[in-house]
CSV table of C-alpha atoms in Angstrom, one decimal:
chain,number,residue,atom,x,y,z
A,1,UNK,CA,29.0,36.6,5.5
A,2,UNK,CA,25.8,38.8,5.6
A,3,UNK,CA,23.7,35.7,5.3
A,4,UNK,CA,25.5,34.0,8.2
A,5,UNK,CA,25.2,37.1,10.3
A,6,UNK,CA,21.5,37.2,9.7
A,7,UNK,CA,21.1,33.6,10.7
A,8,UNK,CA,23.1,34.2,13.9
A,9,UNK,CA,20.9,37.1,14.7
A,10,UNK,CA,17.8,35.0,14.1
A,11,UNK,CA,19.1,32.3,16.4
A,12,UNK,CA,19.7,34.9,19.1
A,13,UNK,CA,16.2,36.4,18.8
A,14,UNK,CA,14.6,33.0,18.9
A,15,UNK,CA,16.5,32.1,22.0
A,16,UNK,CA,15.4,35.3,23.6
A,17,UNK,CA,11.8,34.6,22.6
A,18,UNK,CA,12.0,31.1,24.0
A,19,UNK,CA,13.0,32.6,27.4
A,20,UNK,CA,9.9,34.7,27.4
A,21,UNK,CA,7.4,33.7,30.1
A,22,UNK,CA,3.7,34.1,29.8
A,23,UNK,CA,1.9,35.6,32.8
A,24,UNK,CA,0.4,32.7,34.8
A,25,UNK,CA,-1.4,34.8,37.4
A,26,UNK,CA,-4.8,34.1,36.0
A,27,UNK,CA,-4.4,30.3,35.9
A,28,UNK,CA,-6.4,28.6,38.7
A,29,UNK,CA,-4.4,26.4,41.0
A,30,UNK,CA,-4.3,22.9,39.6
A,31,UNK,CA,-5.3,23.9,36.1
A,32,UNK,CA,-3.1,24.2,33.0
A,33,UNK,CA,-4.9,27.2,31.3
A,34,UNK,CA,-6.8,30.3,32.4
A,35,UNK,CA,-10.5,30.7,31.8
A,36,UNK,CA,-9.9,33.6,29.3
A,37,UNK,CA,-10.9,33.0,25.6
A,38,UNK,CA,-8.3,32.6,22.9
A,39,UNK,CA,-7.6,36.1,21.5
A,40,UNK,CA,-7.3,37.1,17.8
A,41,UNK,CA,-3.4,37.2,18.0
A,42,UNK,CA,-3.3,33.5,19.0
A,43,UNK,CA,-5.8,32.6,16.3
A,44,UNK,CA,-3.6,34.2,13.7
A,45,UNK,CA,-0.6,32.3,15.2
A,46,UNK,CA,-2.5,29.1,14.8
A,47,UNK,CA,-3.6,29.8,11.2
A,48,UNK,CA,-0.1,30.9,10.1
A,49,UNK,CA,1.7,27.9,11.6
A,50,UNK,CA,-0.8,25.5,10.0
A,51,UNK,CA,-0.3,27.2,6.7
A,52,UNK,CA,3.5,27.2,6.9
A,53,UNK,CA,4.2,23.8,8.6
A,54,UNK,CA,1.1,22.0,7.4
A,55,UNK,CA,0.8,23.1,3.8
A,56,UNK,CA,3.8,25.2,2.5
A,57,UNK,CA,6.7,23.0,3.8
A,58,UNK,CA,5.2,19.7,2.6
A,59,UNK,CA,4.6,21.1,-0.8
A,60,UNK,CA,8.1,22.6,-0.9
A,61,UNK,CA,9.5,19.2,0.1
A,62,UNK,CA,7.9,17.6,-2.9
A,63,UNK,CA,9.2,20.4,-5.2
A,64,UNK,CA,12.7,19.7,-3.7
A,65,UNK,CA,12.4,16.0,-4.5
A,66,UNK,CA,11.7,16.7,-8.1
A,67,UNK,CA,14.2,19.6,-8.3
A,68,UNK,CA,11.7,22.2,-9.2
A,69,UNK,CA,12.9,25.8,-9.4
A,70,UNK,CA,10.0,26.8,-7.2
A,71,UNK,CA,11.4,24.8,-4.3
A,72,UNK,CA,13.6,27.6,-2.8
A,73,UNK,CA,11.1,30.4,-3.3
A,74,UNK,CA,8.3,28.4,-1.7
A,75,UNK,CA,10.4,27.2,1.3
A,76,UNK,CA,11.6,30.8,1.8
A,77,UNK,CA,8.0,32.0,2.0
A,78,UNK,CA,7.3,29.2,4.5
A,79,UNK,CA,10.2,30.2,6.6
A,80,UNK,CA,9.1,33.8,6.7
A,81,UNK,CA,5.6,32.7,7.7
A,82,UNK,CA,7.0,30.4,10.4
A,83,UNK,CA,9.1,33.1,12.0
A,84,UNK,CA,6.1,35.5,12.1
A,85,UNK,CA,3.9,32.9,13.6
A,86,UNK,CA,6.5,32.0,16.2
A,87,UNK,CA,6.7,35.5,17.5
A,88,UNK,CA,2.9,35.9,17.5
A,89,UNK,CA,2.8,32.9,19.7
A,90,UNK,CA,4.7,34.9,22.3
A,91,UNK,CA,2.8,38.1,21.9
A,92,UNK,CA,-0.8,37.0,22.5
A,93,UNK,CA,-3.1,38.1,25.3
A,94,UNK,CA,-6.3,36.4,26.4
A,95,UNK,CA,-5.9,32.8,27.5
A,96,UNK,CA,-2.7,32.1,29.4
A,97,UNK,CA,-0.9,28.8,29.7
A,98,UNK,CA,1.2,27.0,32.3
A,99,UNK,CA,4.7,25.7,31.2
A,100,UNK,CA,3.9,23.1,28.5
A,101,UNK,CA,5.3,20.8,25.9
A,102,UNK,CA,4.1,22.9,23.0
A,103,UNK,CA,6.2,25.9,24.1
A,104,UNK,CA,9.3,23.7,24.8
A,105,UNK,CA,9.0,21.8,21.5
A,106,UNK,CA,8.6,25.0,19.5
A,107,UNK,CA,12.2,26.0,20.2
A,108,UNK,CA,13.4,22.6,19.0
A,109,UNK,CA,11.3,22.8,15.8
A,110,UNK,CA,12.5,26.3,15.0
A,111,UNK,CA,16.2,25.3,15.5
A,112,UNK,CA,15.6,22.3,13.2
A,113,UNK,CA,14.2,24.8,10.7
A,114,UNK,CA,17.3,27.0,11.0
A,115,UNK,CA,19.5,24.0,10.5
A,116,UNK,CA,17.6,23.2,7.3
A,117,UNK,CA,17.9,26.7,6.1
A,118,UNK,CA,21.7,26.8,6.8
A,119,UNK,CA,22.1,23.5,4.9
A,120,UNK,CA,20.1,24.9,2.0
A,121,UNK,CA,22.1,28.1,1.8
A,122,UNK,CA,25.4,26.2,1.9
A,123,UNK,CA,24.3,24.0,-1.0
A,124,UNK,CA,23.2,27.0,-3.1
A,125,UNK,CA,26.6,28.6,-2.7
A,126,UNK,CA,28.1,25.7,-4.8
A,127,UNK,CA,31.3,25.4,-2.7
A,128,UNK,CA,32.8,22.2,-4.2
A,129,UNK,CA,36.6,22.6,-4.1
A,130,UNK,CA,38.9,21.0,-1.6
A,131,UNK,CA,37.4,20.1,1.7
A,132,UNK,CA,34.0,21.4,0.5
A,133,UNK,CA,33.6,18.5,-1.8
A,134,UNK,CA,33.6,16.2,1.3
A,135,UNK,CA,31.4,18.5,3.3
A,136,UNK,CA,28.9,18.9,0.5
A,137,UNK,CA,28.3,15.1,0.2
A,138,UNK,CA,27.1,15.0,3.9
A,139,UNK,CA,25.3,18.3,3.6
A,140,UNK,CA,23.1,17.0,0.8
A,141,UNK,CA,22.3,13.9,2.8
A,142,UNK,CA,21.5,16.0,5.9
A,143,UNK,CA,19.4,18.4,4.0
A,144,UNK,CA,17.4,15.5,2.6
A,145,UNK,CA,16.9,13.8,6.0
A,146,UNK,CA,15.9,17.0,7.8
A,147,UNK,CA,13.5,18.0,5.0
A,148,UNK,CA,11.7,14.6,5.0
A,149,UNK,CA,11.5,14.6,8.8
A,150,UNK,CA,10.2,18.2,9.1
A,151,UNK,CA,6.5,17.3,8.2
A,152,UNK,CA,6.5,14.5,10.8
A,153,UNK,CA,8.0,16.8,13.5
A,154,UNK,CA,5.5,19.5,12.5
A,155,UNK,CA,2.6,17.1,12.9
A,156,UNK,CA,3.7,16.3,16.4
A,157,UNK,CA,4.0,20.0,17.2
A,158,UNK,CA,0.5,20.8,15.9
A,159,UNK,CA,-0.9,18.0,18.1
A,160,UNK,CA,1.0,19.5,21.1
A,161,UNK,CA,-0.6,22.9,20.2
A,162,UNK,CA,-4.1,21.5,20.2
A,163,UNK,CA,-3.5,19.7,23.5
A,164,UNK,CA,-2.0,22.8,25.1
A,165,UNK,CA,-4.7,25.2,23.9
A,166,UNK,CA,-7.3,23.1,25.9
A,167,UNK,CA,-5.1,22.2,28.8
A,168,UNK,CA,-5.4,18.5,28.2
A,169,UNK,CA,-3.3,15.4,28.8
A,170,UNK,CA,-2.0,16.1,32.3
A,171,UNK,CA,-1.7,14.1,35.5
A,172,UNK,CA,-4.0,11.0,35.4
A,173,UNK,CA,-5.1,11.7,31.8
A,174,UNK,CA,-1.6,11.5,30.3
A,175,UNK,CA,-1.4,7.8,29.7
A,176,UNK,CA,-4.6,7.4,27.8
A,177,UNK,CA,-4.0,10.6,26.0
A,178,UNK,CA,-0.6,9.4,24.7
A,179,UNK,CA,-2.2,6.1,23.7
A,180,UNK,CA,-4.9,7.8,21.6
A,181,UNK,CA,-2.6,10.3,19.9
A,182,UNK,CA,0.2,7.9,19.2
A,183,UNK,CA,-2.0,5.1,17.8
A,184,UNK,CA,-4.2,7.5,15.9
A,185,UNK,CA,-1.2,9.1,14.3
A,186,UNK,CA,0.1,5.6,13.4
A,187,UNK,CA,-3.1,4.8,11.6
A,188,UNK,CA,-2.9,8.0,9.6
A,189,UNK,CA,0.7,7.4,8.8
A,190,UNK,CA,0.0,3.9,7.6
A,191,UNK,CA,-2.8,5.3,5.4
A,192,UNK,CA,-0.3,7.9,3.9
A,193,UNK,CA,2.2,5.2,3.2
A,194,UNK,CA,-0.4,3.0,1.5
A,195,UNK,CA,-1.4,6.0,-0.6
A,196,UNK,CA,2.2,6.7,-1.6
A,197,UNK,CA,2.7,3.1,-2.6
A,198,UNK,CA,-0.5,3.0,-4.5
A,199,UNK,CA,0.0,6.1,-6.6
A,200,UNK,CA,3.8,6.5,-7.1
A,201,UNK,CA,5.5,3.7,-5.2
A,202,UNK,CA,4.9,0.5,-7.3
A,203,UNK,CA,8.2,0.9,-9.1
A,204,UNK,CA,10.2,1.1,-5.9
A,205,UNK,CA,8.3,-1.8,-4.5
A,206,UNK,CA,9.1,-3.9,-7.6
A,207,UNK,CA,12.7,-3.0,-7.4
A,208,UNK,CA,12.9,-4.0,-3.7
A,209,UNK,CA,12.0,-7.6,-4.5
A,210,UNK,CA,9.6,-7.7,-1.6
A,211,UNK,CA,5.8,-7.7,-1.3
A,212,UNK,CA,4.1,-4.8,0.5
A,213,UNK,CA,3.0,-7.2,3.2
A,214,UNK,CA,6.6,-8.0,4.1
A,215,UNK,CA,7.1,-4.4,5.2
A,216,UNK,CA,3.7,-4.2,6.8
A,217,UNK,CA,4.2,-7.4,8.8
A,218,UNK,CA,7.6,-6.3,9.9
A,219,UNK,CA,6.3,-3.0,11.3
A,220,UNK,CA,3.3,-4.8,12.9
A,221,UNK,CA,5.6,-7.3,14.6
A,222,UNK,CA,7.9,-4.6,15.9
A,223,UNK,CA,5.0,-2.5,17.2
A,224,UNK,CA,3.4,-5.5,18.8
A,225,UNK,CA,6.6,-6.2,20.8
A,226,UNK,CA,6.7,-2.6,22.1
A,227,UNK,CA,3.0,-2.8,23.1
A,228,UNK,CA,3.4,-6.2,24.8
A,229,UNK,CA,6.0,-4.8,27.3
A,230,UNK,CA,4.8,-1.2,27.7
A,231,UNK,CA,1.1,-1.3,28.1
A,232,UNK,CA,1.3,-2.8,31.6
A,233,UNK,CA,3.6,-1.7,34.4
A,234,UNK,CA,5.2,-5.1,35.1
A,235,UNK,CA,5.4,-6.0,38.8
A,236,UNK,CA,2.3,-4.0,39.6
A,237,UNK,CA,-1.4,-4.9,39.6
A,238,UNK,CA,-3.3,-5.3,36.4
A,239,UNK,CA,-5.7,-2.4,36.1
A,240,UNK,CA,-8.3,-1.0,33.7
A,241,UNK,CA,-7.6,-2.2,30.1
A,242,UNK,CA,-4.0,-3.4,30.7
A,243,UNK,CA,-4.7,-7.0,29.9
A,244,UNK,CA,-6.6,-6.1,26.8
A,245,UNK,CA,-3.9,-3.8,25.5
A,246,UNK,CA,-1.2,-6.3,26.3
A,247,UNK,CA,-2.9,-9.2,24.5
A,248,UNK,CA,-3.5,-6.9,21.5
A,249,UNK,CA,0.3,-6.4,21.4
A,250,UNK,CA,0.8,-10.2,21.5
A,251,UNK,CA,-1.6,-10.6,18.6
A,252,UNK,CA,0.3,-8.0,16.6
A,253,UNK,CA,3.7,-9.6,16.8
A,254,UNK,CA,2.4,-13.1,16.4
A,255,UNK,CA,0.5,-12.2,13.2
A,256,UNK,CA,3.4,-10.0,12.1
A,257,UNK,CA,5.8,-12.9,12.2
A,258,UNK,CA,3.4,-15.0,10.2
A,259,UNK,CA,2.9,-12.3,7.6
A,260,UNK,CA,6.7,-11.9,7.2
A,261,UNK,CA,7.1,-15.7,6.6
A,262,UNK,CA,4.3,-15.8,4.1
A,263,UNK,CA,5.5,-12.8,2.1
A,264,UNK,CA,7.9,-14.8,0.0
A,265,UNK,CA,7.5,-17.9,-2.2
A,266,UNK,CA,9.8,-20.9,-2.2
A,267,UNK,CA,11.9,-19.5,-5.0
A,268,UNK,CA,12.3,-16.1,-3.2
A,269,UNK,CA,9.8,-14.1,-5.3
A,270,UNK,CA,7.4,-11.8,-3.3
A,271,UNK,CA,4.0,-13.1,-2.4
A,272,UNK,CA,0.9,-11.1,-1.1
A,273,UNK,CA,-1.0,-12.2,2.0
A,274,UNK,CA,-3.9,-10.9,4.0
A,275,UNK,CA,-2.6,-11.1,7.6
A,276,UNK,CA,-1.7,-7.4,8.1
A,277,UNK,CA,-5.3,-6.7,7.1
A,278,UNK,CA,-6.6,-9.3,9.5
A,279,UNK,CA,-4.6,-7.7,12.3
A,280,UNK,CA,-6.3,-4.4,11.5
A,281,UNK,CA,-9.8,-6.1,11.7
A,282,UNK,CA,-8.9,-7.6,15.1
A,283,UNK,CA,-7.5,-4.3,16.4
A,284,UNK,CA,-10.7,-2.5,15.4
A,285,UNK,CA,-12.9,-5.1,17.0
A,286,UNK,CA,-10.8,-5.1,20.2
A,287,UNK,CA,-10.7,-1.3,20.6
A,288,UNK,CA,-14.4,-0.9,19.9
A,289,UNK,CA,-15.1,-3.1,22.8
A,290,UNK,CA,-13.3,-1.0,25.4
A,291,UNK,CA,-15.7,0.0,28.3
A,292,UNK,CA,-16.4,3.7,28.1
A,293,UNK,CA,-17.6,6.2,30.7
A,294,UNK,CA,-20.2,8.1,28.6
A,295,UNK,CA,-22.7,7.4,25.9
A,296,UNK,CA,-20.9,9.8,23.5
A,297,UNK,CA,-17.6,8.1,24.0
A,298,UNK,CA,-19.2,4.7,23.4
A,299,UNK,CA,-20.7,5.8,20.1
A,300,UNK,CA,-17.4,7.3,18.9
A,301,UNK,CA,-15.3,4.3,19.9
A,302,UNK,CA,-17.9,2.0,18.2
A,303,UNK,CA,-17.8,3.9,14.9
A,304,UNK,CA,-14.0,3.9,15.2
A,305,UNK,CA,-13.9,0.2,15.6
A,306,UNK,CA,-16.3,-0.4,12.6
A,307,UNK,CA,-14.2,2.0,10.5
A,308,UNK,CA,-11.0,0.2,11.3
A,309,UNK,CA,-12.6,-3.2,10.6
A,310,UNK,CA,-13.9,-1.9,7.3
A,311,UNK,CA,-10.4,-0.8,6.4
A,312,UNK,CA,-9.0,-4.3,7.0
A,313,UNK,CA,-11.9,-5.9,5.2
A,314,UNK,CA,-11.4,-3.6,2.2
A,315,UNK,CA,-7.7,-4.5,2.1
A,316,UNK,CA,-8.5,-8.2,2.0
A,317,UNK,CA,-11.0,-7.7,-0.9
A,318,UNK,CA,-8.4,-5.5,-2.7
A,319,UNK,CA,-5.6,-8.1,-2.4
A,320,UNK,CA,-7.7,-11.2,-3.0
A,321,UNK,CA,-10.3,-10.1,-5.6
A,322,UNK,CA,-9.3,-6.8,-7.1
A,323,UNK,CA,-5.5,-7.5,-7.6
A,324,UNK,CA,-5.7,-11.3,-7.4
A,325,UNK,CA,-2.5,-11.4,-5.3
A,326,UNK,CA,-0.6,-9.2,-7.7
A,327,UNK,CA,1.2,-5.9,-6.8
A,328,UNK,CA,-0.7,-3.9,-9.4
A,329,UNK,CA,-3.6,-4.2,-11.8
A,330,UNK,CA,-1.4,-4.3,-14.9
A,331,UNK,CA,2.3,-5.2,-15.5
A,332,UNK,CA,2.2,-2.9,-18.5
A,333,UNK,CA,1.0,0.2,-16.6
A,334,UNK,CA,1.9,0.1,-12.9
A,335,UNK,CA,0.2,3.4,-12.3
A,336,UNK,CA,-3.2,2.0,-13.1
A,337,UNK,CA,-5.5,1.9,-10.1
A,338,UNK,CA,-8.9,0.6,-9.3
A,339,UNK,CA,-11.3,3.1,-7.6
A,340,UNK,CA,-11.8,0.5,-4.8
A,341,UNK,CA,-8.1,0.7,-3.9
A,342,UNK,CA,-8.6,4.2,-2.5
A,343,UNK,CA,-11.0,3.0,0.2
A,344,UNK,CA,-8.5,1.4,2.6
A,345,UNK,CA,-6.2,4.4,2.9
A,346,UNK,CA,-9.1,6.7,3.4
A,347,UNK,CA,-10.6,4.5,6.2
A,348,UNK,CA,-7.2,4.4,7.9
A,349,UNK,CA,-7.1,8.2,7.9
A,350,UNK,CA,-10.6,8.3,9.3
A,351,UNK,CA,-9.8,5.7,12.0
A,352,UNK,CA,-6.8,7.8,13.1
A,353,UNK,CA,-8.8,11.0,13.5
A,354,UNK,CA,-11.6,9.1,15.3
A,355,UNK,CA,-9.2,7.6,17.7
A,356,UNK,CA,-7.3,10.8,18.4
A,357,UNK,CA,-10.6,12.6,18.9
A,358,UNK,CA,-11.9,10.1,21.5
A,359,UNK,CA,-9.9,10.9,24.6
A,360,UNK,CA,-11.7,11.2,28.0
A,361,UNK,CA,-11.3,15.0,28.2
A,362,UNK,CA,-12.5,15.6,24.6
A,363,UNK,CA,-15.6,13.4,25.3
A,364,UNK,CA,-16.3,15.3,28.5
A,365,UNK,CA,-16.1,18.7,26.7
A,366,UNK,CA,-18.3,17.6,23.8
A,367,UNK,CA,-20.9,16.1,26.2
A,368,UNK,CA,-21.0,19.3,28.3
A,369,UNK,CA,-21.6,21.2,25.0
A,370,UNK,CA,-24.4,18.8,24.0
A,371,UNK,CA,-22.7,17.9,20.7
A,372,UNK,CA,-24.2,14.7,19.2
A,373,UNK,CA,-22.0,11.8,18.2
A,374,UNK,CA,-23.4,12.0,14.6
A,375,UNK,CA,-22.2,15.7,14.1
A,376,UNK,CA,-18.8,15.0,15.7
A,377,UNK,CA,-18.2,11.8,13.6
A,378,UNK,CA,-19.2,13.5,10.4
A,379,UNK,CA,-16.8,16.4,11.2
A,380,UNK,CA,-13.9,14.0,11.7
A,381,UNK,CA,-14.8,12.2,8.4
A,382,UNK,CA,-14.7,15.6,6.7
A,383,UNK,CA,-11.2,16.2,8.0
A,384,UNK,CA,-10.2,12.8,6.7
A,385,UNK,CA,-11.5,13.7,3.2
A,386,UNK,CA,-9.4,16.9,3.2
A,387,UNK,CA,-6.2,15.2,4.3
A,388,UNK,CA,-6.7,12.5,1.6
A,389,UNK,CA,-7.2,15.3,-0.9
A,390,UNK,CA,-4.0,17.1,0.2
A,391,UNK,CA,-1.9,13.9,0.1
A,392,UNK,CA,-3.3,13.0,-3.4
A,393,UNK,CA,-2.5,16.5,-4.7
A,394,UNK,CA,1.1,16.3,-3.4
A,395,UNK,CA,1.6,12.9,-5.1
A,396,UNK,CA,0.0,14.2,-8.3
A,397,UNK,CA,2.4,17.1,-8.2
A,398,UNK,CA,5.3,14.7,-7.7
A,399,UNK,CA,4.3,12.5,-10.6
A,400,UNK,CA,3.7,15.3,-13.0
A,401,UNK,CA,7.3,16.7,-12.4
A,402,UNK,CA,9.1,13.4,-12.1
A,403,UNK,CA,7.4,11.6,-15.0
A,404,UNK,CA,5.8,14.1,-17.3
A,405,UNK,CA,3.5,12.6,-19.9
A,406,UNK,CA,5.0,13.3,-23.3
A,407,UNK,CA,2.1,13.5,-25.8
A,408,UNK,CA,4.5,12.7,-28.7
A,409,UNK,CA,5.4,9.3,-27.3
A,410,UNK,CA,3.3,6.2,-26.9
A,411,UNK,CA,1.5,5.9,-23.5
A,412,UNK,CA,3.5,2.9,-22.6
A,413,UNK,CA,6.7,4.8,-22.9
A,414,UNK,CA,5.4,7.8,-20.9
A,415,UNK,CA,4.2,5.5,-18.2
A,416,UNK,CA,7.6,4.0,-17.4
A,417,UNK,CA,9.0,2.5,-20.5
A,418,UNK,CA,7.2,-0.8,-20.5
A,419,UNK,CA,7.3,-2.9,-23.7
A,420,UNK,CA,11.1,-3.3,-23.5
A,421,UNK,CA,12.1,0.2,-22.4
A,422,UNK,CA,13.5,-0.9,-19.1
A,423,UNK,CA,15.9,2.0,-18.8
A,424,UNK,CA,13.0,4.3,-18.4
A,425,UNK,CA,11.6,2.2,-15.5
A,426,UNK,CA,15.0,2.3,-13.8
A,427,UNK,CA,15.2,6.1,-14.2
A,428,UNK,CA,11.8,6.5,-12.5
A,429,UNK,CA,12.8,4.2,-9.6
A,430,UNK,CA,16.0,6.2,-9.2
A,431,UNK,CA,14.1,9.5,-9.3
A,432,UNK,CA,11.7,8.2,-6.6
A,433,UNK,CA,14.7,7.7,-4.3
A,434,UNK,CA,16.4,11.1,-4.8
A,435,UNK,CA,16.0,14.2,-2.6
A,436,UNK,CA,18.0,17.2,-3.8
A,437,UNK,CA,17.6,20.8,-4.5
A,438,UNK,CA,17.3,22.1,-8.1
A,439,UNK,CA,20.8,23.2,-9.2
A,440,UNK,CA,22.7,21.4,-6.5
A,441,UNK,CA,24.9,19.8,-9.1
A,442,UNK,CA,27.8,21.9,-10.3
A,443,UNK,CA,28.1,22.9,-13.9
A,444,UNK,CA,31.0,20.5,-14.4
A,445,UNK,CA,29.0,17.6,-13.0
A,446,UNK,CA,26.1,18.4,-15.2
A,447,UNK,CA,28.4,18.6,-18.2
A,448,UNK,CA,29.9,15.2,-17.4
A,449,UNK,CA,26.5,13.7,-16.9
A,450,UNK,CA,25.2,15.1,-20.2
A,451,UNK,CA,28.3,13.8,-22.0
A,452,UNK,CA,27.8,10.4,-20.5
A,453,UNK,CA,24.2,10.3,-21.6
A,454,UNK,CA,25.1,11.4,-25.1
A,455,UNK,CA,27.7,8.6,-25.3
A,456,UNK,CA,25.2,6.1,-24.2
A,457,UNK,CA,22.7,7.2,-26.8
A,458,UNK,CA,25.4,6.9,-29.5
A,459,UNK,CA,26.3,3.5,-28.3
A,460,UNK,CA,22.7,2.3,-28.4
A,461,UNK,CA,22.4,3.7,-31.9
A,462,UNK,CA,20.1,6.6,-30.9
A,463,UNK,CA,20.9,10.3,-31.4
A,464,UNK,CA,18.8,13.2,-30.2
């Protein structure tokens, strides 16, 4: 009861804070922000929220997947940081803002966080008798879904924060701003998915019975259908780059359908193909050719196009020459990677940041500040290096907890039970699909599971 009372009080306080209005007297008419600089309180708010939602919560999510005892303490620390940062966002002076999407979405994000905390507290209470047994099953599922969605929602909110801080993406700039941030985020997301599949996802991919290009082509076809019918306001005149964007959508769904068809052999076995990579090359070439209004924007878009084309070319080389149409380098060690395989995900990260950083308003701001395209592009490449580092560290953390290397066992056994130990491979695939807190299972369930495992060992003639 005290915990529930505290949560209810927290919801009330957040609702009151959400109703707080910043003074907009200093905002010029027709503008979204005042001319005042960002004060120290707001900078602290930005730093704390990046730390909590950008670093602590994703790390805690990984620890939750592997059922680490550090999951709850770390997520608790993140919640405390997020609450402090939330109230600092309503207590700043300096620059003032008109009503905006970042402030509105903050309430949604915090309520989502409260839901996650409530679900976690309920699971830790181990209420499993009677109706709680039925409730618990759906609570575990909801806790997992919300936990995995939180990093994505947090990314969206951080983008909203950057846009709001500068007063961008309003009126006539909204359309191109949405296109840049949505497509840029899609490239980064695709790069993260490729990194996951490269480092820890090969067992899941093998179990699915599909090649990676099947899933890539399916998403490309779906995205192409959306672009075909949303990039132009049908019934109206064709303006600006409408035709180019629409034809790019057509290329996506056409190539996606071909990639899906070619992703299986006649006997149903998965087959690699290069058409998703070819779509990436064509997309980079098409986007780099967009007419721009400034020299800086032309340079940034050109490098973006070259980077995206390089990602597609690197993917073709990887599939055709490094892997020779196989899913991995070795059937005996599916974690083995070639250094060249890291290139495609990194270039996708960089392409995403370059495209998100090339909106009209950003280019105008940098041009007015006399920032060269070389300095700006190198800075965006640096951010890509850091994101790749963070993703790799999280995956390393996951692999170390999920599949610890036992020095007393042969390497083949530690790496997934190859050489006949298929049960170990199945265990790793199962572990990769689970999302549950440490200690969610009751003592009775753990006892039954331990007894079952002991019986299986005896049946197989192995004890201890």
